[in-house]
Amino acid sequence: MLYIKNGLCIDPGTGMRQICDILTKEDRILWIGENLEERESFRKLPRHEIQTIDAEGCIVAPGLVDVHVHFRDPGFTAKEDILTGAAAAAAGGFTSVVMMANTKPVADQEDTLRYMLERGKDTPIHVYSCGAVTKDMAGRELTDMEKLKDAGAVGFTDDGKPLMDGKLVREAMEKCRGLGVPISFHEEDPACIRQSGVNAGSVADKMGLTGADRQAEIRLIERDIRLAAQTGACVNIQHISTKEGVELVRRAKEKGADVHAEATPHHFTLTEEAVLQYGTLAKMNPPLRTKEDRDAIIEGLRDGTIDLIATDHAPHTKEEKEKPFTEAPSGIIGLETALALGITELVEKRKLTMEELLVRMSYNPAKMYGLDAGYLAEGGPADLVIFDPDCSRTFWKFSSKASNSPFPGRTCKSEVEYTICAGKVAYIKNMSMAALDD
């Protein structure tokens, strides 16, 4: 049993915000309330079975939920594997993650998916996975979605590869609607991209590149929100990057379509200018864009148009990222910096309240994927993050195998003190058990 006392408990599901205590038993929350130690029923508990965490000065919130991570396992484990990816997640305060299907082999067969999920059970957090929409993510033939869902897929995506066949996309949406799961899309039309990873504009010009035109995203979002309205499918627009894309999602929501959008911390923190400073460590798909695009993403988060924050945690080796810009792979890691960037860039700058940030980082993503996560309640999951929102932390080292990030050396507000999953401590700052009292 874990007894967490004196923390500011925030439940993004109900809006609860108060200093109180939480007692867990096995993998559930047993009690939430003020001064639990004074209860007669608490005094009767066997004290030797209770570990105490004094969370004074910290926020106690539901464990964070990231529905867009790449753990590179199977097939690319020099970059990351499920064990190290989960360790990075726990260090960032995440207790639930959803892996993407672009592994090797692709998660388009039950055996591969089962391997990924079984490997996830060896970690201290909840590891889920999407199945691929198309066989080998080739965009030509749908996978057997029913069998993949029965094997444990919580949704479907070919993330990393856009789906260009509109008829196939419609069919996939209809299948997902029937199965009651979301389908997520990487929205970049290759016809609009000469060189990926940098926005077509002034920065690309300085680098002697043509870059990725914003129309690549706009075109496919237009198509997919139209098909979402027609099919009634639950559709997630992944890592949105353009102001036009945000406005398209806003209009679709106003018309009642079951459309969601996710923003990454790097897209609400950086602009295309970062590519000049950080080179390949700021190369990603879709690329960082202009200040106007970043501001539109922040406004979309503020007004609820963008209802999810997801990291698109994308590990690569140091050697890969040291290649010339046009040869290096796109993507950065993000699990360990996400909460701090959200607090620093959104809460501290009064774009979102702390509650609104936590809604987008826990409650909403869990709800969209049907996960039992993202809320605090008696009888609810004992998945918690305890963090100090006021301290300053400079990022240097990571628990991930990879270090491909533009944020080492950056000082942000907040630090995760504990991550607790299923009633067990998954992460402690400095990995010392000394802070736990028997």
Short mmCIF file of C-alpha atoms in Angstrom, two decimals:
data_model
loop_
_atom_site.label_atom_id
_atom_site.label_comp_id
_atom_site.label_asym_id
_atom_site.label_seq_id
_atom_site.Cartn_x
_atom_site.Cartn_y
_atom_site.Cartn_z
CA MET A 1 0.00 0.00 0.00
CA LEU A 2 1.17 3.53 -0.79
CA TYR A 3 0.12 6.51 1.30
CA ILE A 4 0.66 9.83 -0.47
CA LYS A 5 0.03 12.77 1.82
CA ASN A 6 -0.06 16.57 1.72
CA GLY A 7 -0.01 16.90 -2.08
CA LEU A 8 -2.13 19.22 -4.21
CA CYS A 9 -4.33 16.64 -5.89
CA ILE A 10 -5.66 17.59 -9.33
CA ASP A 11 -8.20 15.42 -11.14
CA PRO A 12 -8.61 16.61 -14.75
CA GLY A 13 -11.76 14.49 -15.09
CA THR A 14 -13.78 16.28 -12.41
CA GLY A 15 -11.79 19.47 -11.91
CA MET A 16 -10.97 18.57 -8.30
CA ARG A 17 -8.09 20.64 -6.95
CA GLN A 18 -7.33 20.36 -3.25
CA ILE A 19 -4.69 19.43 -0.71
CA CYS A 20 -5.50 15.88 0.29
CA ASP A 21 -4.14 12.38 0.77
CA ILE A 22 -4.36 9.25 -1.37
CA LEU A 23 -4.10 5.65 -0.19
CA THR A 24 -3.61 2.91 -2.75
CA LYS A 25 -4.20 -0.81 -2.37
CA GLU A 26 -2.75 -3.15 -4.98
CA ASP A 27 -3.43 -1.48 -8.36
CA ARG A 28 -6.35 0.76 -7.32
CA ILE A 29 -6.93 3.90 -5.31
CA LEU A 30 -8.57 2.94 -2.04
CA TRP A 31 -9.22 6.34 -0.46
CA ILE A 32 -8.88 10.01 -1.37
CA GLY A 33 -9.49 12.62 1.30
CA GLU A 34 -8.12 15.06 3.81
CA ASN A 35 -6.12 13.83 6.79
CA LEU A 36 -6.62 10.15 6.08
CA GLU A 37 -4.32 9.25 8.98
CA GLU A 38 -6.95 10.52 11.37
CA ARG A 39 -9.55 8.02 10.18
CA GLU A 40 -10.20 5.13 12.54
CA SER A 41 -10.24 2.77 9.56
CA PHE A 42 -6.78 4.00 8.54
CA ARG A 43 -5.38 3.40 12.02
CA LYS A 44 -6.49 -0.21 11.86
CA LEU A 45 -4.42 -0.88 8.75
CA PRO A 46 -1.19 -2.87 9.19
CA ARG A 47 1.44 -0.12 9.28
CA HIS A 48 4.23 -2.37 8.04
CA GLU A 49 2.37 -2.73 4.73
CA ILE A 50 2.19 1.02 4.11
CA GLN A 51 4.89 3.07 2.38
CA THR A 52 4.53 6.81 2.83
CA ILE A 53 5.38 9.57 0.37
CA ASP A 54 5.17 13.14 1.64
CA ALA A 55 4.13 15.15 -1.43
CA GLU A 56 4.06 18.55 0.26
CA GLY A 57 4.75 21.28 -2.29
CA CYS A 58 4.03 18.91 -5.17
CA ILE A 59 1.10 18.25 -7.48
CA VAL A 60 -0.38 14.75 -7.46
CA ALA A 61 -2.14 14.00 -10.74
CA PRO A 62 -3.17 11.01 -12.83
CA GLY A 63 -0.27 9.37 -14.61
CA LEU A 64 0.25 10.96 -18.01
CA VAL A 65 -0.94 9.19 -21.16
CA ASP A 66 0.96 9.41 -24.47
CA VAL A 67 -0.88 7.93 -27.44
CA HIS A 68 1.96 8.42 -29.94
CA VAL A 69 5.33 6.80 -29.21
CA HIS A 70 7.87 4.85 -31.25
CA PHE A 71 9.74 2.24 -29.20
CA ARG A 72 11.44 0.69 -32.28
CA ASP A 73 10.89 -2.85 -31.02
CA PRO A 74 11.00 -5.21 -32.87
CA GLY A 75 13.51 -4.42 -35.57
CA PHE A 76 15.32 -1.20 -34.64
CA THR A 77 16.41 -1.80 -31.06
CA ALA A 78 19.73 0.03 -31.48
CA LYS A 79 17.58 3.18 -31.35
CA GLU A 80 15.26 2.15 -28.50
CA ASP A 81 13.48 -0.92 -27.19
CA ILE A 82 10.30 -1.41 -25.24
CA LEU A 83 12.13 -1.60 -21.90
CA THR A 84 14.16 1.59 -22.39
CA GLY A 85 11.22 3.39 -23.97
CA ALA A 86 9.08 2.55 -20.95
CA ALA A 87 11.85 3.75 -18.63
CA ALA A 88 11.89 7.09 -20.48
CA ALA A 89 8.12 7.28 -20.20
CA ALA A 90 8.18 6.65 -16.46
CA ALA A 91 10.89 9.29 -16.01
CA GLY A 92 8.59 11.76 -17.77
CA GLY A 93 5.57 10.96 -15.59
CA PHE A 94 3.79 8.73 -18.12
CA THR A 95 2.04 5.60 -16.89
CA SER A 96 0.35 4.65 -20.18
CA VAL A 97 1.71 4.80 -23.72
CA VAL A 98 0.45 3.67 -27.13
CA MET A 99 3.11 2.43 -29.53
CA MET A 100 3.01 2.98 -33.27
CA ALA A 101 3.06 0.12 -35.76
CA ASN A 102 6.13 1.02 -37.87
CA THR A 103 8.34 -1.71 -36.47
CA LYS A 104 10.18 -4.44 -38.38
CA PRO A 105 8.23 -6.52 -39.03
CA VAL A 106 5.34 -4.08 -39.14
CA ALA A 107 2.63 -4.66 -36.54
CA ASP A 108 0.24 -5.93 -39.19
CA GLN A 109 0.07 -9.50 -37.86
CA GLU A 110 -1.17 -10.84 -34.53
CA ASP A 111 2.17 -12.47 -33.66
CA THR A 112 4.10 -9.21 -33.92
CA LEU A 113 1.49 -7.32 -31.97
CA ARG A 114 1.39 -9.96 -29.24
CA TYR A 115 5.18 -9.85 -28.95
CA MET A 116 5.06 -6.07 -28.44
CA LEU A 117 2.32 -6.28 -25.84
CA GLU A 118 3.95 -9.17 -23.96
CA ARG A 119 7.23 -7.27 -23.90
CA GLY A 120 5.32 -4.30 -22.53
CA LYS A 121 4.22 -6.39 -19.55
CA ASP A 122 7.89 -6.60 -18.50
CA THR A 123 7.96 -2.83 -17.95
CA PRO A 124 6.75 -0.82 -14.93
CA ILE A 125 4.08 1.02 -16.95
CA HIS A 126 1.07 0.19 -19.15
CA VAL A 127 2.22 -0.36 -22.74
CA TYR A 128 -0.42 -0.52 -25.47
CA SER A 129 -0.08 -0.61 -29.23
CA CYS A 130 -1.87 0.31 -32.40
CA GLY A 131 -2.07 -2.09 -35.30
CA ALA A 132 -1.17 -1.09 -38.83
CA VAL A 133 -3.96 0.09 -41.11
CA THR A 134 -2.44 -1.50 -44.22
CA LYS A 135 -0.34 -4.58 -44.81
CA ASP A 136 3.35 -3.76 -44.46
CA MET A 137 2.21 -0.13 -44.20
CA ALA A 138 2.30 -0.10 -48.00
CA GLY A 139 -1.02 1.72 -48.37
CA ARG A 140 -2.55 -0.82 -50.74
CA GLU A 141 -4.47 -3.44 -48.74
CA LEU A 142 -6.11 -3.28 -45.32
CA THR A 143 -4.90 -5.50 -42.52
CA ASP A 144 -7.27 -7.89 -40.76
CA MET A 145 -8.35 -5.27 -38.26
CA GLU A 146 -10.74 -7.58 -36.41
CA LYS A 147 -7.97 -10.07 -35.65
CA LEU A 148 -5.55 -7.33 -34.64
CA LYS A 149 -8.10 -5.81 -32.29
CA ASP A 150 -8.74 -9.24 -30.77
CA ALA A 151 -4.96 -9.55 -30.30
CA GLY A 152 -4.92 -6.30 -28.34
CA ALA A 153 -4.68 -3.37 -30.75
CA VAL A 154 -6.29 -0.30 -29.18
CA GLY A 155 -6.43 1.61 -32.47
CA PHE A 156 -4.96 1.74 -35.96
CA THR A 157 -2.43 3.90 -37.77
CA ASP A 158 0.19 3.81 -40.49
CA ASP A 159 1.97 6.69 -38.77
CA GLY A 160 5.13 7.59 -40.60
CA LYS A 161 3.48 6.91 -43.94
CA PRO A 162 0.50 8.90 -45.24
CA LEU A 163 -2.39 6.97 -46.75
CA MET A 164 -2.99 8.28 -50.25
CA ASP A 165 -5.85 6.06 -51.48
CA GLY A 166 -9.03 7.88 -50.42
CA LYS A 167 -11.23 4.86 -51.09
CA LEU A 168 -9.02 2.74 -48.83
CA VAL A 169 -9.08 5.42 -46.15
CA ARG A 170 -12.88 5.46 -46.20
CA GLU A 171 -12.96 1.68 -45.87
CA ALA A 172 -10.48 1.81 -42.98
CA MET A 173 -12.56 4.45 -41.20
CA GLU A 174 -15.70 2.36 -41.59
CA LYS A 175 -13.89 -0.68 -40.19
CA CYS A 176 -12.61 1.28 -37.20
CA ARG A 177 -16.02 2.76 -36.52
CA GLY A 178 -17.49 -0.75 -36.45
CA LEU A 179 -14.75 -1.92 -34.09
CA GLY A 180 -15.17 1.10 -31.83
CA VAL A 181 -11.54 2.22 -32.00
CA PRO A 182 -9.83 5.40 -33.25
CA ILE A 183 -7.83 5.67 -36.43
CA SER A 184 -4.90 8.10 -36.56
CA PHE A 185 -3.34 9.75 -39.60
CA HIS A 186 0.06 11.13 -40.54
CA GLU A 187 -1.02 13.95 -42.83
CA GLU A 188 1.73 14.71 -45.35
CA ASP A 189 1.06 14.45 -49.07
CA PRO A 190 4.36 13.36 -50.69
CA ALA A 191 3.45 15.31 -53.84
CA CYS A 192 4.05 18.54 -51.87
CA ILE A 193 7.38 17.51 -50.38
CA ARG A 194 10.72 17.82 -52.15
CA GLN A 195 12.81 17.45 -48.99
CA SER A 196 11.29 16.37 -45.70
CA GLY A 197 12.09 17.60 -42.24
CA VAL A 198 12.19 21.37 -42.80
CA ASN A 199 9.40 23.78 -43.66
CA ALA A 200 9.37 25.16 -47.19
CA GLY A 201 10.15 28.80 -46.52
CA SER A 202 12.89 31.20 -45.50
CA VAL A 203 14.86 28.72 -43.39
CA ALA A 204 14.85 26.08 -46.12
CA ASP A 205 15.98 28.78 -48.57
CA LYS A 206 18.93 29.64 -46.32
CA MET A 207 19.88 25.97 -46.25
CA GLY A 208 19.62 25.62 -50.02
CA LEU A 209 16.64 23.26 -49.68
CA THR A 210 13.07 23.29 -50.98
CA GLY A 211 11.55 21.64 -47.90
CA ALA A 212 8.05 20.39 -47.10
CA ASP A 213 5.22 22.66 -48.24
CA ARG A 214 2.39 23.28 -45.77
CA GLN A 215 -0.10 22.16 -48.43
CA ALA A 216 1.12 18.61 -47.80
CA GLU A 217 -0.67 18.66 -44.45
CA ILE A 218 -3.61 20.81 -45.45
CA ARG A 219 -4.66 18.60 -48.38
CA LEU A 220 -4.83 15.39 -46.40
CA ILE A 221 -6.53 16.97 -43.37
CA GLU A 222 -9.20 18.34 -45.72
CA ARG A 223 -9.78 14.88 -47.15
CA ASP A 224 -9.80 13.05 -43.84
CA ILE A 225 -12.09 15.36 -41.92
CA ARG A 226 -14.54 15.12 -44.83
CA LEU A 227 -14.40 11.33 -44.70
CA ALA A 228 -14.67 11.39 -40.91
CA ALA A 229 -17.91 13.36 -41.17
CA GLN A 230 -19.25 10.94 -43.76
CA THR A 231 -18.32 7.74 -41.93
CA GLY A 232 -18.76 8.78 -38.30
CA ALA A 233 -15.34 7.35 -37.46
CA CYS A 234 -13.24 8.57 -34.54
CA VAL A 235 -10.33 10.21 -36.35
CA ASN A 236 -7.13 11.56 -34.85
CA ILE A 237 -4.99 14.06 -36.77
CA GLN A 238 -1.47 13.36 -35.59
CA HIS A 239 1.20 15.99 -34.78
CA ILE A 240 -0.64 18.92 -36.37
CA SER A 241 1.72 21.65 -37.59
CA THR A 242 -0.11 24.31 -39.66
CA LYS A 243 -2.49 27.11 -38.78
CA GLU A 244 -4.73 26.05 -41.68
CA GLY A 245 -4.82 22.50 -40.35
CA VAL A 246 -5.88 23.76 -36.93
CA GLU A 247 -8.68 25.80 -38.47
CA LEU A 248 -9.90 22.82 -40.51
CA VAL A 249 -10.13 20.71 -37.36
CA ARG A 250 -11.90 23.55 -35.54
CA ARG A 251 -14.58 23.76 -38.24
CA ALA A 252 -14.99 19.98 -38.34
CA LYS A 253 -15.58 19.89 -34.60
CA GLU A 254 -18.08 22.72 -34.80
CA LYS A 255 -20.02 20.63 -37.35
CA GLY A 256 -20.04 17.63 -35.01
CA ALA A 257 -17.44 15.36 -36.59
CA ASP A 258 -15.67 12.96 -34.21
CA VAL A 259 -12.30 14.49 -35.06
CA HIS A 260 -9.40 14.94 -32.67
CA ALA A 261 -5.98 16.48 -33.07
CA GLU A 262 -2.71 16.15 -31.23
CA ALA A 263 0.07 18.67 -30.80
CA THR A 264 3.63 17.78 -29.89
CA PRO A 265 5.63 19.79 -27.35
CA HIS A 266 8.18 20.64 -30.03
CA HIS A 267 5.51 22.09 -32.30
CA PHE A 268 4.12 24.34 -29.56
CA THR A 269 7.61 25.32 -28.36
CA LEU A 270 9.84 25.77 -31.42
CA THR A 271 9.64 27.32 -34.88
CA GLU A 272 11.48 26.60 -38.12
CA GLU A 273 14.31 28.86 -36.93
CA ALA A 274 15.34 26.05 -34.57
CA VAL A 275 16.59 24.07 -37.57
CA LEU A 276 19.31 26.67 -38.12
CA GLN A 277 20.40 26.33 -34.49
CA TYR A 278 20.04 22.60 -33.91
CA GLY A 279 20.34 21.11 -37.39
CA THR A 280 19.16 17.50 -37.61
CA LEU A 281 18.12 17.57 -33.94
CA ALA A 282 15.25 19.80 -35.08
CA LYS A 283 14.48 17.75 -38.20
CA MET A 284 11.07 16.09 -37.98
CA ASN A 285 7.97 15.17 -39.99
CA PRO A 286 5.89 17.26 -40.18
CA PRO A 287 8.49 19.99 -39.81
CA LEU A 288 8.62 22.88 -37.42
CA ARG A 289 6.90 25.78 -39.10
CA THR A 290 6.46 29.54 -38.59
CA LYS A 291 5.71 31.56 -35.48
CA GLU A 292 2.16 32.05 -36.80
CA ASP A 293 1.73 28.30 -37.03
CA ARG A 294 3.08 27.78 -33.51
CA ASP A 295 0.77 30.47 -32.17
CA ALA A 296 -2.20 28.83 -33.92
CA ILE A 297 -1.32 25.50 -32.33
CA ILE A 298 -1.21 27.12 -28.91
CA GLU A 299 -4.57 28.78 -29.55
CA GLY A 300 -5.94 25.43 -30.70
CA LEU A 301 -4.80 23.88 -27.43
CA ARG A 302 -6.32 26.78 -25.52
CA ASP A 303 -9.77 26.57 -27.08
CA GLY A 304 -9.91 22.77 -27.21
CA THR A 305 -9.61 22.39 -30.98
CA ILE A 306 -6.44 20.41 -30.29
CA ASP A 307 -7.48 18.11 -27.48
CA LEU A 308 -4.37 15.93 -27.12
CA ILE A 309 -0.70 16.50 -26.41
CA ALA A 310 1.43 13.61 -27.66
CA THR A 311 5.19 13.40 -27.89
CA ASP A 312 5.79 11.44 -31.12
CA HIS A 313 8.80 10.07 -29.20
CA ALA A 314 11.08 9.08 -32.09
CA PRO A 315 14.50 7.78 -31.07
CA HIS A 316 17.42 7.59 -33.48
CA THR A 317 21.09 6.79 -32.97
CA LYS A 318 23.73 9.48 -32.63
CA GLU A 319 25.38 8.25 -35.83
CA GLU A 320 22.15 8.58 -37.81
CA LYS A 321 21.54 12.12 -36.63
CA GLU A 322 25.12 13.14 -37.42
CA LYS A 323 24.56 12.51 -41.12
CA PRO A 324 24.02 15.46 -43.50
CA PHE A 325 20.61 17.07 -43.11
CA THR A 326 19.09 15.53 -46.22
CA GLU A 327 20.26 12.04 -45.20
CA ALA A 328 19.51 12.05 -41.46
CA PRO A 329 16.21 10.54 -40.28
CA SER A 330 13.44 12.77 -38.96
CA GLY A 331 12.19 12.80 -35.39
CA ILE A 332 13.19 13.58 -31.82
CA ILE A 333 12.68 11.99 -28.43
CA GLY A 334 10.13 13.69 -26.20
CA LEU A 335 8.82 11.64 -23.28
CA GLU A 336 11.15 13.07 -20.65
CA THR A 337 10.75 16.73 -21.62
CA ALA A 338 7.02 16.87 -22.41
CA LEU A 339 5.56 17.79 -19.03
CA ALA A 340 8.21 20.40 -18.29
CA LEU A 341 7.77 22.01 -21.71
CA GLY A 342 3.99 22.02 -21.24
CA ILE A 343 4.30 23.78 -17.90
CA THR A 344 7.00 26.20 -19.09
CA GLU A 345 5.52 27.12 -22.46
CA LEU A 346 1.78 26.87 -21.73
CA VAL A 347 1.04 27.12 -18.01
CA GLU A 348 3.74 29.60 -17.00
CA LYS A 349 2.86 31.78 -19.98
CA ARG A 350 -0.84 31.59 -19.05
CA LYS A 351 -1.95 29.91 -22.25
CA LEU A 352 -3.44 26.97 -20.31
CA THR A 353 -4.21 26.32 -16.67
CA MET A 354 -2.52 23.38 -15.00
CA GLU A 355 -5.84 21.54 -15.10
CA GLU A 356 -6.21 22.16 -18.84
CA LEU A 357 -2.68 20.91 -19.48
CA LEU A 358 -3.37 17.72 -17.55
CA VAL A 359 -6.65 17.19 -19.41
CA ARG A 360 -4.72 17.19 -22.68
CA MET A 361 -1.89 15.02 -21.34
CA SER A 362 -3.95 12.40 -19.50
CA TYR A 363 -7.75 12.51 -19.46
CA ASN A 364 -8.45 13.24 -23.15
CA PRO A 365 -5.97 10.78 -24.70
CA ALA A 366 -7.13 8.02 -22.34
CA LYS A 367 -10.76 8.73 -23.17
CA MET A 368 -10.17 8.69 -26.93
CA TYR A 369 -8.46 5.29 -26.74
CA GLY A 370 -10.85 3.84 -24.15
CA LEU A 371 -8.10 3.36 -21.55
CA ASP A 372 -8.80 3.14 -17.83
CA ALA A 373 -6.49 6.04 -17.06
CA GLY A 374 -6.29 9.80 -16.78
CA TYR A 375 -8.39 10.40 -13.66
CA LEU A 376 -8.27 10.28 -9.85
CA ALA A 377 -11.09 8.47 -8.07
CA GLU A 378 -11.63 5.99 -5.30
CA GLY A 379 -11.69 2.63 -7.03
CA GLY A 380 -9.83 4.10 -9.99
CA PRO A 381 -6.38 3.07 -11.23
CA ALA A 382 -3.45 3.73 -8.92
CA ASP A 383 -1.55 5.44 -11.75
CA LEU A 384 -0.11 8.73 -10.51
CA VAL A 385 2.54 11.31 -11.21
CA ILE A 386 3.92 13.49 -8.43
CA PHE A 387 5.80 16.55 -9.64
CA ASP A 388 7.15 19.82 -8.30
CA PRO A 389 5.77 22.53 -10.62
CA ASP A 390 7.92 25.32 -9.21
CA CYS A 391 11.44 23.96 -9.32
CA SER A 392 13.76 24.52 -12.27
CA ARG A 393 15.42 21.67 -14.12
CA THR A 394 18.03 21.70 -16.86
CA PHE A 395 17.86 18.72 -19.18
CA TRP A 396 21.10 16.89 -19.86
CA LYS A 397 20.81 13.11 -19.61
CA PHE A 398 17.92 10.85 -20.60
CA SER A 399 16.66 7.41 -19.62
CA SER A 400 16.00 6.70 -23.29
CA LYS A 401 18.69 4.91 -25.30
CA ALA A 402 18.63 7.93 -27.58
CA SER A 403 19.52 11.58 -27.04
CA ASN A 404 18.26 13.10 -30.31
CA SER A 405 16.63 16.19 -28.86
CA PRO A 406 17.13 19.94 -29.24
CA PHE A 407 16.41 20.43 -25.52
CA PRO A 408 19.61 19.36 -23.66
CA GLY A 409 20.83 22.44 -21.82
CA ARG A 410 17.36 23.97 -21.73
CA THR A 411 16.06 24.94 -18.28
CA CYS A 412 12.34 24.39 -17.67
CA LYS A 413 9.94 24.59 -14.76
CA SER A 414 8.86 21.40 -12.94
CA GLU A 415 10.41 18.05 -12.22
CA VAL A 416 8.88 14.62 -11.81
CA GLU A 417 9.50 13.30 -8.30
CA TYR A 418 7.63 9.99 -8.54
CA THR A 419 5.76 8.01 -11.15
CA ILE A 420 3.45 5.36 -9.72
CA CYS A 421 1.80 2.76 -11.93
CA ALA A 422 -0.63 0.08 -10.75
CA GLY A 423 0.20 1.04 -7.17
CA LYS A 424 3.95 0.48 -7.58
CA VAL A 425 6.70 3.06 -7.83
CA ALA A 426 7.90 3.06 -11.44
CA TYR A 427 10.25 6.03 -11.14
CA ILE A 428 11.81 8.10 -8.38
CA LYS A 429 13.95 11.14 -9.03
CA ASN A 430 17.58 10.06 -8.77
CA MET A 431 16.25 6.50 -8.51
CA SER A 432 16.69 6.46 -4.74
CA MET A 433 14.24 4.69 -2.48
CA ALA A 434 15.37 6.82 0.46
CA ALA A 435 12.33 9.08 0.14
CA LEU A 436 10.00 6.19 0.95
CA ASP A 437 9.24 5.74 4.64
CA ASP A 438 8.19 2.36 5.99
#
